[in-house]
XYZ file of C-alpha atoms in Angstrom:
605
model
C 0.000 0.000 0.000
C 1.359 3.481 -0.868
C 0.352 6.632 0.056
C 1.333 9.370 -2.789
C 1.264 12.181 -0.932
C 3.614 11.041 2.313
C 4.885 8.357 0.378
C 4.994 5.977 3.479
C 5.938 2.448 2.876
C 4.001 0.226 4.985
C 6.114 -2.252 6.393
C 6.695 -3.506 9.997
C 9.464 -1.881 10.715
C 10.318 0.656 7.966
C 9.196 4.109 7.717
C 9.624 6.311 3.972
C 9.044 9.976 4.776
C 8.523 12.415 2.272
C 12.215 14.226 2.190
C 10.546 18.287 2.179
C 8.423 17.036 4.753
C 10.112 15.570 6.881
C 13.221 18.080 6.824
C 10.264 20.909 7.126
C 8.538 19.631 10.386
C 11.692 18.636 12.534
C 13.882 21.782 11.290
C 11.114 24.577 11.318
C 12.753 26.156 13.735
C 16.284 26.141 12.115
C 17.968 29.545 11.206
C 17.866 28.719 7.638
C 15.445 27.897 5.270
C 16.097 24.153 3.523
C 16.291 22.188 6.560
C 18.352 19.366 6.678
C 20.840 18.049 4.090
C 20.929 14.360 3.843
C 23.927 13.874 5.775
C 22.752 15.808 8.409
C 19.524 13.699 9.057
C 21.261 10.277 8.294
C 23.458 11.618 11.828
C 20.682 12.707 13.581
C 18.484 9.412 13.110
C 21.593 7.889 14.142
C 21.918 10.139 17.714
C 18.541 9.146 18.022
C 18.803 5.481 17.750
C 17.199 5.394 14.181
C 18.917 4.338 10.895
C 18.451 5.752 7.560
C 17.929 2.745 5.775
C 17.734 4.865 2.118
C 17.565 7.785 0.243
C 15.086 6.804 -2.488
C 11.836 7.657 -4.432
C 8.317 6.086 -4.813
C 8.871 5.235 -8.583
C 12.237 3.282 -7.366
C 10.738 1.800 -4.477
C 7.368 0.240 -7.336
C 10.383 -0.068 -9.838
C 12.570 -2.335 -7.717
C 9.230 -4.475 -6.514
C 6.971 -4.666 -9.432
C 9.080 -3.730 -12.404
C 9.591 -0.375 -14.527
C 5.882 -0.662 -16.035
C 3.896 -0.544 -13.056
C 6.164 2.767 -11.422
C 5.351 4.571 -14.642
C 3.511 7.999 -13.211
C 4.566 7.281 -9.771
C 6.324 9.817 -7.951
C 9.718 11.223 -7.935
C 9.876 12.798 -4.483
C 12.710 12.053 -2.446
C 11.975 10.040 0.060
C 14.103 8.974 3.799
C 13.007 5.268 4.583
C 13.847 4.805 8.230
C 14.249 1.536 9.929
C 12.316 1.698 13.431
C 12.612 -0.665 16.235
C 9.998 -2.976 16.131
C 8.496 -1.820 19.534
C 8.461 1.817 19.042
C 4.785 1.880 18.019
C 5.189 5.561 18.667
C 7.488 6.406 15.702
C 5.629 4.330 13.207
C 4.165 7.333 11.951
C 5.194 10.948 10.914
C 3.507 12.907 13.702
C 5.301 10.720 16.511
C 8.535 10.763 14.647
C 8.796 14.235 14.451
C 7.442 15.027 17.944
C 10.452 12.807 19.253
C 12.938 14.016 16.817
C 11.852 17.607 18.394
C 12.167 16.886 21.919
C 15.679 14.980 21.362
C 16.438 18.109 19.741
C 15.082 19.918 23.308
C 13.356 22.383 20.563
C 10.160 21.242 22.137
C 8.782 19.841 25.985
C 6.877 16.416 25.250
C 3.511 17.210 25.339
C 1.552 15.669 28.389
C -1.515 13.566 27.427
C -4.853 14.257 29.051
C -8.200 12.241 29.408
C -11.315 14.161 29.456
C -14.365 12.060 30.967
C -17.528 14.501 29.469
C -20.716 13.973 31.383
C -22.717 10.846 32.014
C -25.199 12.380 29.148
C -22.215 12.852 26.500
C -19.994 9.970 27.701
C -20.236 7.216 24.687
C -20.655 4.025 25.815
C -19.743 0.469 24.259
C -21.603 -2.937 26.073
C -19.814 -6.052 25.574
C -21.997 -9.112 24.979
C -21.445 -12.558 26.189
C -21.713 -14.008 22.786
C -18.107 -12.376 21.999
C -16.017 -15.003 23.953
C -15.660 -17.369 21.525
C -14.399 -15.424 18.805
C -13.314 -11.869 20.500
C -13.862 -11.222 23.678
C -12.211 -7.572 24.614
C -12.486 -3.965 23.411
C -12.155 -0.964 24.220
C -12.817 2.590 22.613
C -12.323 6.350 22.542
C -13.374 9.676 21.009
C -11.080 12.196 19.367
C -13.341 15.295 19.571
C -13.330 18.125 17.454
C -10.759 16.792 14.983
C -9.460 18.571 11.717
C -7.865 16.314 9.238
C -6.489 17.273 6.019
C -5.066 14.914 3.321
C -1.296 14.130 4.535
C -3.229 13.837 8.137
C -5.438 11.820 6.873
C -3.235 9.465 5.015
C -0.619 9.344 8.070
C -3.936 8.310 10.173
C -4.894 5.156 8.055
C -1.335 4.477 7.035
C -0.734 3.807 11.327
C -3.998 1.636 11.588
C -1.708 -0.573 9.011
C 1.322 -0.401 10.559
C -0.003 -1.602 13.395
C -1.934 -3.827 12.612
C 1.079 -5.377 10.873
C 2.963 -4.912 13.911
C 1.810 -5.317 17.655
C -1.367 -6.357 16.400
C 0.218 -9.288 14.329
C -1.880 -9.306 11.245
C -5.070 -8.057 13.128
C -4.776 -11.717 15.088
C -4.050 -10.004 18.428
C -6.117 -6.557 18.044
C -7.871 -5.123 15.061
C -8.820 -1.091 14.739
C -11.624 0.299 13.904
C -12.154 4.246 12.877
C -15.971 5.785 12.958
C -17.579 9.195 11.789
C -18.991 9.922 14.927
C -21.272 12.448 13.768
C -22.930 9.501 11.656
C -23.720 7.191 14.343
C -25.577 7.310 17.397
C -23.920 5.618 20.710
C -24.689 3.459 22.963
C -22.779 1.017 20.830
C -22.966 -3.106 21.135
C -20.173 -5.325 20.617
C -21.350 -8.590 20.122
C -21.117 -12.021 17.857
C -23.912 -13.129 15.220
C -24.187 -16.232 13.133
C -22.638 -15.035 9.892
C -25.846 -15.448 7.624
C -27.437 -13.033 10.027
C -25.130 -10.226 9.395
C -25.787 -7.759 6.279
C -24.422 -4.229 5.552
C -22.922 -2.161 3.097
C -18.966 -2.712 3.826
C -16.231 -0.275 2.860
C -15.835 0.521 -0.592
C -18.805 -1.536 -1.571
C -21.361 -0.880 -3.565
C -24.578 -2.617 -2.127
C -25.189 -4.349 1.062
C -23.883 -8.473 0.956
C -24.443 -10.810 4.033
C -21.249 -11.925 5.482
C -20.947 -15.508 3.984
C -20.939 -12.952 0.768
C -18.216 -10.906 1.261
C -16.117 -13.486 2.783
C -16.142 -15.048 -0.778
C -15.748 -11.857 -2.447
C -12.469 -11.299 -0.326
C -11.084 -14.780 -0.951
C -9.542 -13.281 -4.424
C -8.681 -9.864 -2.400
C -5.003 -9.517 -2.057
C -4.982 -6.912 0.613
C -7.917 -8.920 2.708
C -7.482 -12.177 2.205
C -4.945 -13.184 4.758
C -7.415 -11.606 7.596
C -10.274 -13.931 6.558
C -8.890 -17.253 8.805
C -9.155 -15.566 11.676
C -12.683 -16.112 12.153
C -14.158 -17.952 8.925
C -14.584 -21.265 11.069
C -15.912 -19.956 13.896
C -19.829 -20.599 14.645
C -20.509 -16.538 15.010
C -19.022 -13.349 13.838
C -18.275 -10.639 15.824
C -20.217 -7.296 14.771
C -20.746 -3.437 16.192
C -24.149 -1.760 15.957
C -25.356 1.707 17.286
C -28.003 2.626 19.028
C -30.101 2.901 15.591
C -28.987 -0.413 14.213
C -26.330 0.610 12.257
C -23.149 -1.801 11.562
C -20.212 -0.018 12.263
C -17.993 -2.708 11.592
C -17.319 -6.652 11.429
C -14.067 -7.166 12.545
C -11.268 -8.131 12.179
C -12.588 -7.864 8.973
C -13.569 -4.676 7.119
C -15.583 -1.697 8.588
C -19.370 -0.420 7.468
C -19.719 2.082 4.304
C -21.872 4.153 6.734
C -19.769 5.272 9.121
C -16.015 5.912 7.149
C -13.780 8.785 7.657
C -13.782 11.569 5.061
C -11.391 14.717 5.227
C -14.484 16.226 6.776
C -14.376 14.097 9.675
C -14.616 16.273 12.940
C -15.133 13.512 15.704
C -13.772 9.820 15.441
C -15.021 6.888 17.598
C -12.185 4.788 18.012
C -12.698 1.045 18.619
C -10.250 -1.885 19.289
C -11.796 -5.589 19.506
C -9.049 -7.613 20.599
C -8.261 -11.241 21.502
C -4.809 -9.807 23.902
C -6.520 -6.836 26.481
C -3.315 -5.574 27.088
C -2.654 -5.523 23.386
C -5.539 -3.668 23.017
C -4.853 -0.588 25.057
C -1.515 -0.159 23.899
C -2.792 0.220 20.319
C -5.472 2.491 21.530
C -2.932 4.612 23.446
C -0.664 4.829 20.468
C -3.383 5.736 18.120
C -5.020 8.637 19.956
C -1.502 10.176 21.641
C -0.254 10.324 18.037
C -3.322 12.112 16.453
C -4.809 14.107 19.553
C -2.495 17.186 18.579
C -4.981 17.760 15.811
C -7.753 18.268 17.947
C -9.204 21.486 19.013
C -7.889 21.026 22.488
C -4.236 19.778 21.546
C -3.464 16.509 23.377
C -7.072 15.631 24.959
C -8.673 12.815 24.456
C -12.162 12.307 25.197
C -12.733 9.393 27.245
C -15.096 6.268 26.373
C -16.792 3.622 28.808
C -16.638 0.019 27.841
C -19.200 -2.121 30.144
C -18.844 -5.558 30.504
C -21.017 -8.667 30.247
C -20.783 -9.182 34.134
C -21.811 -4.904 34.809
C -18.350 -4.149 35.785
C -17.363 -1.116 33.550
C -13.859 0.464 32.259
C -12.813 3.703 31.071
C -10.698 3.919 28.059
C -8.264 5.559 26.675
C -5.936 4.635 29.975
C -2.968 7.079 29.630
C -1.357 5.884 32.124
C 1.739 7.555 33.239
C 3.659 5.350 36.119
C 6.964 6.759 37.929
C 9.848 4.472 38.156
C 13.315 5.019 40.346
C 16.360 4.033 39.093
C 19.883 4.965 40.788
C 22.325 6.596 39.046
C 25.084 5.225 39.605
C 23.532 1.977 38.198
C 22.836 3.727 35.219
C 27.011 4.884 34.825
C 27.962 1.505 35.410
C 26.263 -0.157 33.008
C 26.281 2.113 30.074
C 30.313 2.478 30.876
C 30.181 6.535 31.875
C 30.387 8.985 34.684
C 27.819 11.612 34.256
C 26.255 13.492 37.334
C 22.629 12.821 38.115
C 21.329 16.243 36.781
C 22.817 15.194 33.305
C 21.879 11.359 33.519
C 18.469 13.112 34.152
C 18.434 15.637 31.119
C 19.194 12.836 28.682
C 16.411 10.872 29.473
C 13.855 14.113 29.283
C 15.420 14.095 25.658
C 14.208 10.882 25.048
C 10.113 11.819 25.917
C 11.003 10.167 29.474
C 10.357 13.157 32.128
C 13.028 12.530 34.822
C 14.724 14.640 37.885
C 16.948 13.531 40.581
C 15.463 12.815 43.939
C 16.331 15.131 47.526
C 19.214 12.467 48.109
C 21.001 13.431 45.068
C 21.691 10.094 43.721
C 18.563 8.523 42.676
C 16.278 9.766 39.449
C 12.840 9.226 39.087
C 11.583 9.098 35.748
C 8.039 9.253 33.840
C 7.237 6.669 31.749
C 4.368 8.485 29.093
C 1.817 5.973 27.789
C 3.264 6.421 24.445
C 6.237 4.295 25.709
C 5.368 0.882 26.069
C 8.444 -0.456 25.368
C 9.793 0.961 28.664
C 8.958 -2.478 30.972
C 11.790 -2.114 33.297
C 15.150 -0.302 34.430
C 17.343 -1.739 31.744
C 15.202 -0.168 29.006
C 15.776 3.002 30.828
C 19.365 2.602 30.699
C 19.304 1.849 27.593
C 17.225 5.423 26.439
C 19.857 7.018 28.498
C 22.920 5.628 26.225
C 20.823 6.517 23.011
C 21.057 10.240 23.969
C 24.552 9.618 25.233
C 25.742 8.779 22.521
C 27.109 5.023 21.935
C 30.135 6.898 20.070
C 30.934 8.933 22.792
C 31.340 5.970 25.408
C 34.876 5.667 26.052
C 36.270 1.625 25.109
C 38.118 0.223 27.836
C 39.721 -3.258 28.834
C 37.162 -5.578 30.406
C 38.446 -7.193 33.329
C 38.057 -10.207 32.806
C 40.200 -11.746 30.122
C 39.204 -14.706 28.026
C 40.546 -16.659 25.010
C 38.636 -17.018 22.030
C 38.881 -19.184 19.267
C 37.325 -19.132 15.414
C 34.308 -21.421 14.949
C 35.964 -24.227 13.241
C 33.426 -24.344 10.432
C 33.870 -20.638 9.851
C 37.552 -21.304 9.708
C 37.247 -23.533 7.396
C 35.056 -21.556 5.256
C 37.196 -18.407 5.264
C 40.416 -20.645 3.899
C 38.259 -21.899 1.109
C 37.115 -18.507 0.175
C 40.553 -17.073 -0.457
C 41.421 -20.542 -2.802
C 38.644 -20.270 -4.374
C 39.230 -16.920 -5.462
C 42.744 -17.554 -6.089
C 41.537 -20.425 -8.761
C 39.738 -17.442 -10.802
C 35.813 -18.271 -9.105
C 34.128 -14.604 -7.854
C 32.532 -14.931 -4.508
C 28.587 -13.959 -4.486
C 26.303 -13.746 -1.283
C 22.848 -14.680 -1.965
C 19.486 -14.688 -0.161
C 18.966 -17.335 2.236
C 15.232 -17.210 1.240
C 13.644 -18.174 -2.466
C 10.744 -18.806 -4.208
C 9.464 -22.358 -3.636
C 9.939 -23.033 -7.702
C 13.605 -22.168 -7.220
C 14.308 -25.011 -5.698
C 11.619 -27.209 -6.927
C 10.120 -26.784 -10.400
C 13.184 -24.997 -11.792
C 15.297 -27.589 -10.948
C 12.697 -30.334 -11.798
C 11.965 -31.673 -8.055
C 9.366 -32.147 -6.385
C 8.328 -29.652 -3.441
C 7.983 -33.064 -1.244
C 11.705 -34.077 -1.720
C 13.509 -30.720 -1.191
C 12.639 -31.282 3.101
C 12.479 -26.938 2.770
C 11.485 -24.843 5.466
C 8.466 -22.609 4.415
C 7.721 -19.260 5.876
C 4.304 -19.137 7.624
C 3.473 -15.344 5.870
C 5.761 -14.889 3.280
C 5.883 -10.716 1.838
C 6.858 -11.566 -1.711
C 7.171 -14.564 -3.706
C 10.652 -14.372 -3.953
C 11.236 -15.538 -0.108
C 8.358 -18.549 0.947
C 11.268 -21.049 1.735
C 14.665 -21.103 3.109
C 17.226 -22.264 0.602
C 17.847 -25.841 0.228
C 20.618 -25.428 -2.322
C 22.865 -22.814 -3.508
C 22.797 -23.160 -7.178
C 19.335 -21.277 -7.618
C 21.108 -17.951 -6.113
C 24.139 -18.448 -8.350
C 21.998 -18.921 -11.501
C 20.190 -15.595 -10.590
C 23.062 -14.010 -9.644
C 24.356 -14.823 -13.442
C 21.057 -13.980 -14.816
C 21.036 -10.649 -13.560
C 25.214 -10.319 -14.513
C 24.480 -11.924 -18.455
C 26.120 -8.802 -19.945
C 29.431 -9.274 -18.296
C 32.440 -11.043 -20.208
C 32.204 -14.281 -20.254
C 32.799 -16.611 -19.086
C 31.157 -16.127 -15.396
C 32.562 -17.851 -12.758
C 31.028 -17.963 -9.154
C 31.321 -19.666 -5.987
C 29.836 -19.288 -1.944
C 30.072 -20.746 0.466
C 26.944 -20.556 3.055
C 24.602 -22.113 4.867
C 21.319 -24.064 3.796
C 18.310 -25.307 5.651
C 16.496 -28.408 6.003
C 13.720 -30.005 7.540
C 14.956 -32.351 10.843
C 12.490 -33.762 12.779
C 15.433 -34.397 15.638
C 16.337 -30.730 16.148
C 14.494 -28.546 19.218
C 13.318 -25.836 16.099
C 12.617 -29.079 13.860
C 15.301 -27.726 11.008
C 19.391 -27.497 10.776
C 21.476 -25.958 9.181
C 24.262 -27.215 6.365
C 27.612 -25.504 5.295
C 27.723 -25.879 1.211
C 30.369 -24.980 -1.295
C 28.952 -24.160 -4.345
C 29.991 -22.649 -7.975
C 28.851 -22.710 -11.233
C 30.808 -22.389 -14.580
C 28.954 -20.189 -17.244
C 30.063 -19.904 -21.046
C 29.794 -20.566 -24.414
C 30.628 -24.294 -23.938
C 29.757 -26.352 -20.602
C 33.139 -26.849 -19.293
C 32.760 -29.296 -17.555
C 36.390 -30.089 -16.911
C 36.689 -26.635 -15.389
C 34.348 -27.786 -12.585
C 36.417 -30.807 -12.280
C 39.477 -28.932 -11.686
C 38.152 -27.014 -8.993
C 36.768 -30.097 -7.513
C 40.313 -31.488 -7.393
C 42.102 -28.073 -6.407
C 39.309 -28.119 -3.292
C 40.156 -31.568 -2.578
C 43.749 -31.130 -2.413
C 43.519 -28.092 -0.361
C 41.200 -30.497 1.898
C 44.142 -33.431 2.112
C 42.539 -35.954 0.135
C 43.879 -37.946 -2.962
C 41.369 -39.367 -5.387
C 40.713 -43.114 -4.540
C 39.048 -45.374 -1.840
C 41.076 -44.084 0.971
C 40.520 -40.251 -0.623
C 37.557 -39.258 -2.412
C 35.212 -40.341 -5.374
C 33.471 -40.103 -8.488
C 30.612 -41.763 -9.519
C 27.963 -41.782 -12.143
C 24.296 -40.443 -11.004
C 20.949 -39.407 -12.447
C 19.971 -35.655 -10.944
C 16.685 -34.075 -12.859
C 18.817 -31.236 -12.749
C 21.544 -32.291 -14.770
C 22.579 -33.541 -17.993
C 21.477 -37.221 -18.582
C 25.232 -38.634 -18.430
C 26.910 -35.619 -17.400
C 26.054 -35.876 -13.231
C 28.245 -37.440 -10.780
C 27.866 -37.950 -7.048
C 30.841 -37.316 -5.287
C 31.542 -39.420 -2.187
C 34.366 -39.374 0.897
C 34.991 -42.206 2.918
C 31.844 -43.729 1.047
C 29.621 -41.202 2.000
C 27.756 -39.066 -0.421
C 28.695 -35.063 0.179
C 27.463 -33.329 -2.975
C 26.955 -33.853 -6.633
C 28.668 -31.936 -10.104
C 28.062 -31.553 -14.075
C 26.457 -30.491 -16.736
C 22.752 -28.671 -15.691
C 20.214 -29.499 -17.937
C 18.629 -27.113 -20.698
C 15.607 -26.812 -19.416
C 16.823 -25.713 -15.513
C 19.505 -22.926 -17.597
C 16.211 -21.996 -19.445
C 14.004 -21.428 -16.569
C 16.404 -19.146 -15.259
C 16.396 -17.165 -17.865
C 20.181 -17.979 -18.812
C 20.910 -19.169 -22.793
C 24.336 -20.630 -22.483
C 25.604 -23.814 -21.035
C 26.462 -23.998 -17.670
C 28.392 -26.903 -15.066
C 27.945 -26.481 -11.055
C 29.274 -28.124 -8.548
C 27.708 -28.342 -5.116
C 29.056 -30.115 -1.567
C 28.688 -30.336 1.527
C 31.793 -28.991 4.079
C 30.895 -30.073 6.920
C 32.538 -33.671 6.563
C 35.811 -32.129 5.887
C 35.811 -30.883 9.694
């Protein structure tokens, strides 16, 4: 999903800001008039604890994922794509980036968050219904009141709902958000679970009202919906939200009604989170209404909502809650590795949104943890904020004291002596992904998904990465493909790790050290394959015999009928070599002949 106007790439963990934007909002105050240069920002993401993943552009970013067709028209805006810690929810968007980038900057106090509770007339309510525990049985809500949204807002708003959903809310499994025109609906609201043919409305972006059987079928071919629909599509009832009136405000974690959607002209949104994780739940609702409250008419207010149970007890929601915790400072020197004084200890963590001042002893600091912080669960992370605006460049290295000896890994040894012979024998040294397509090491190489014992990813993002690699040789052939206007001929080699499928391993998989390389030219040449079979075997102490290793004839779909050998130490089978077959060269998109050779160097050990 892009949004043109931010340009925000919705990932877990990455964040593409608009470059004018973002260089406009944190460095409004600065002296002069263009902000930051590029260098500047890359150093302070990094003061920050942030890394500027790349400088780039929306037509790159559709380029390098979907080809040069489909970024036709898109955008050529610079854009910074930042990687953010998976458990800042509070910097997954622009508004909480910037506020933090502001107060690091001490250009700006963090703002304090407040909960209004309006009268028992105006306070909206939300009844839970005992027919949600089987499928969903929390929520919560809240009301951002008196709201003004234009389009970048607006975008930034529904681009967060993604990114956490994708996030903390893992795939809507956990939590999933719901947004309401208030003004369009009439509260008290129910939460509460149907029998799918019962349930009928006009979803988003429809164009006539379907039961829910209906649209589950008509999302089944959905890309973006699709992977939601498992979460409830067996169970015996769906959970739904009415108003007072009737109305469907949403099924989730689904879609949301038609009736009720934000526009730009939004003024008041009802907030709902139906969750399966409570705590989940209110950490998402937090994170959603600290980010966008400065918006409101009353900057930083949110207008509380009360969520009663099916027992009677009753909750209000949005919690803020801010909680105090004490840490000493000298604990804090000692394990970041510095001396500062309390006062300072106590300034660098107010410059990372954590209020702090030193206690009447003088040697203890008592900090404020702000609800947008959830990742703040104890002292270390504390510490740890403290470093950040330190500076992890400006802590002095000393000796530890206590001395150890190390020693290489002896398989990484190993690997690092072949690498250099390798290269000396004329092979280049590639580093491919240790993820593929499931036809890259199946169909392409004419085996059967069955026999290749490969790890598959549970949610794969692209179908470039469903498995982990079983074999080498797929990543060397694309490699080449992507290299076929070099000089020939192309000669590559790696050494690294594959994965397979063992039912006696704790994770149920292993991994498996490989040497692999692949000769590429006019003619198959083979014998130069052979001759770096020998060369590796003499740099391994073995002679060609019983007592050394061995050749022998094999059939591999992915060879040459009569051009594949096994090749076998100490009568043991450790990899195969020859002459690939036309039709694996031709379903990687290669036209010439090519030989590989493939082992296993773990044996050599």
């Amino acid at each position: 999903m892009y949004s043109r106007k931010r340009g925000i790439h919705t990932t877990q963990k990455c964040l593409a800001l608009e470059k004018a934007t973002i260089s406009s909002e944190v460095g409004e105050q600065e002296p002069r008039d263009q902000g930051f240069t590029d260098e500047e920002f890359d150093e302070l993401c990094f003061e920050f604890g942030l890394e500027l993943d790349e400088i780039t552009s929306e037509r790159e970013i559709i380029s390098k994922e979907k080809g040069d067709v489909k970024a036709e028209g898109a955008s050529d805006v610079i854009l910074f794509k930042i990687d953010v810690p998976a458990n800042r929810y509070d910097l997954l968007c622009i508004e909480g980036l910037v506020r933090g980038l502001q107060v690091f900057k001490e250009r700006l106090e963090a703002p304090r968050y407040k909960r209004i509770t309006p009268s028992d007339q105006g306070l909206q309510r939300l009844f839970i219904t005992e027919e949600t525990a089987v499928v969903r049985p929390h929520a919560v809500a809240a009301v951002l009141r008196n709201i003004t949204f234009t389009q970048e807002r607006y975008d930034s708003f529904i681009d967060l709902q993604e990114k956490l959903h994708q996030n903390i809310c893992r795939r809507r499994t956990l939590v999933a958000i719901g947004t309401h025109d208030l003004d369009t609906i009439s509260g008290p609201f129910v939460y509460t679970a149907k029998p799918p043919a019962s349930i009928k409305f006009k979803a988003l972006n429809q164009s006539k009202e379907l039961t829910a059987p209906e649209l589950m079928d008509l999302y089944r071919t959905d890309s973006h919906m699709k992977h939601y629909l498992h979460i409830v599509e067996d169970k015996p009832v769906y959970p739904v939200i009415y108003d007072r009136n009737g109305v469907l405000l949403s099924m989730p974690p689904i879609i949301n009604g038609d009736h009720s959607r934000i526009t730009l002209n939004t003024r008041n949104v009802f907030i709902e989170c139906t969750a399966t994780d409570l705590t989940k739940a209110k950490i998402v609702l937090d994170i959603m209404v600290t980010m966008f409250s400065e918006y409101c008419a009353e900057p930083f207010t949110v207008e509380a909502a009360e969520v009663i149970q099916p027992d009677g007890s009753t909750s209000i929601y949005p919690e803020l809650a801010y909680r105090k915790e004490v840490v000493p400072a000298e604990k804090m020197n000692s394990k970041i590795g510095i001396s500062e004084t309390p006062s300072n200890l106590a300034k660098l963590l107010t410059r990372m949104c954590l209020k702090s001042h030193v206690l009447e002893d003088g040697e203890q600091i008592e900090i404020e943890v702000p609800p947008t912080r959830a990742d703040i669960i104890q002292a270390c992370d504390i510490v740890e904020d403290a470093a950040v605006a330190y500076g992890f460049n400006n802590i002095k290295m000393v000796i530890p004291k206590t001395y150890t000896i190390a020693n290489q890994f002896p398989l990484n040894k190993l690997t690092e002596l072949l690498r250099q012979d390798l290269a000396a024998a004329g092979f280049t040294e590639a580093l491919t992904f240790a993820l593929c397509s499931v036809d890259d090491i199946s169909d392409k190489l004419g085996i059967p998904v069955s026999a290749t014992k490969a790890a598959h990813i549970s949610n794969p993002k692209t179908a470039e990465f469903q498995v982990a690699r079983t074999t080498l040789l797929p990543g060397l052939l694309k490699t080449i493909a992507a290299n076929r206007k070099m000089p020939l001929p192309l000669k590559l080699f790696e050494i690294s790790d594959v994965v397979v499928k063992d039912p006696t391993k704790d994770v149920g998989a292993r991994n498996y050290r490989h040497l692999c390389a692949v000769y590429y030219n006019k003619y198959p040449g083979f014998e130069v394959i052979h001759g770096l079979l020998d060369r590796t075997m003499q740099l391994l102490a073995l002679c060609p015999g019983e007592t050394g290793y061995q050749i022998k004839a094999a059939q591999d779909p992915a060879f040459f009928p009569g051009r594949c050998a096994e090749i076998l130490v100490n009568e043991q089978i450790i990899g195969k070599l020859g002459v690939l077959h036309p039709d694996v060269v031709t379903k990687f998109d290669l036209t010439l002949p090519c030989s590989a050779l493939e082992i296993n160097v773990e044996p050599f050990l």
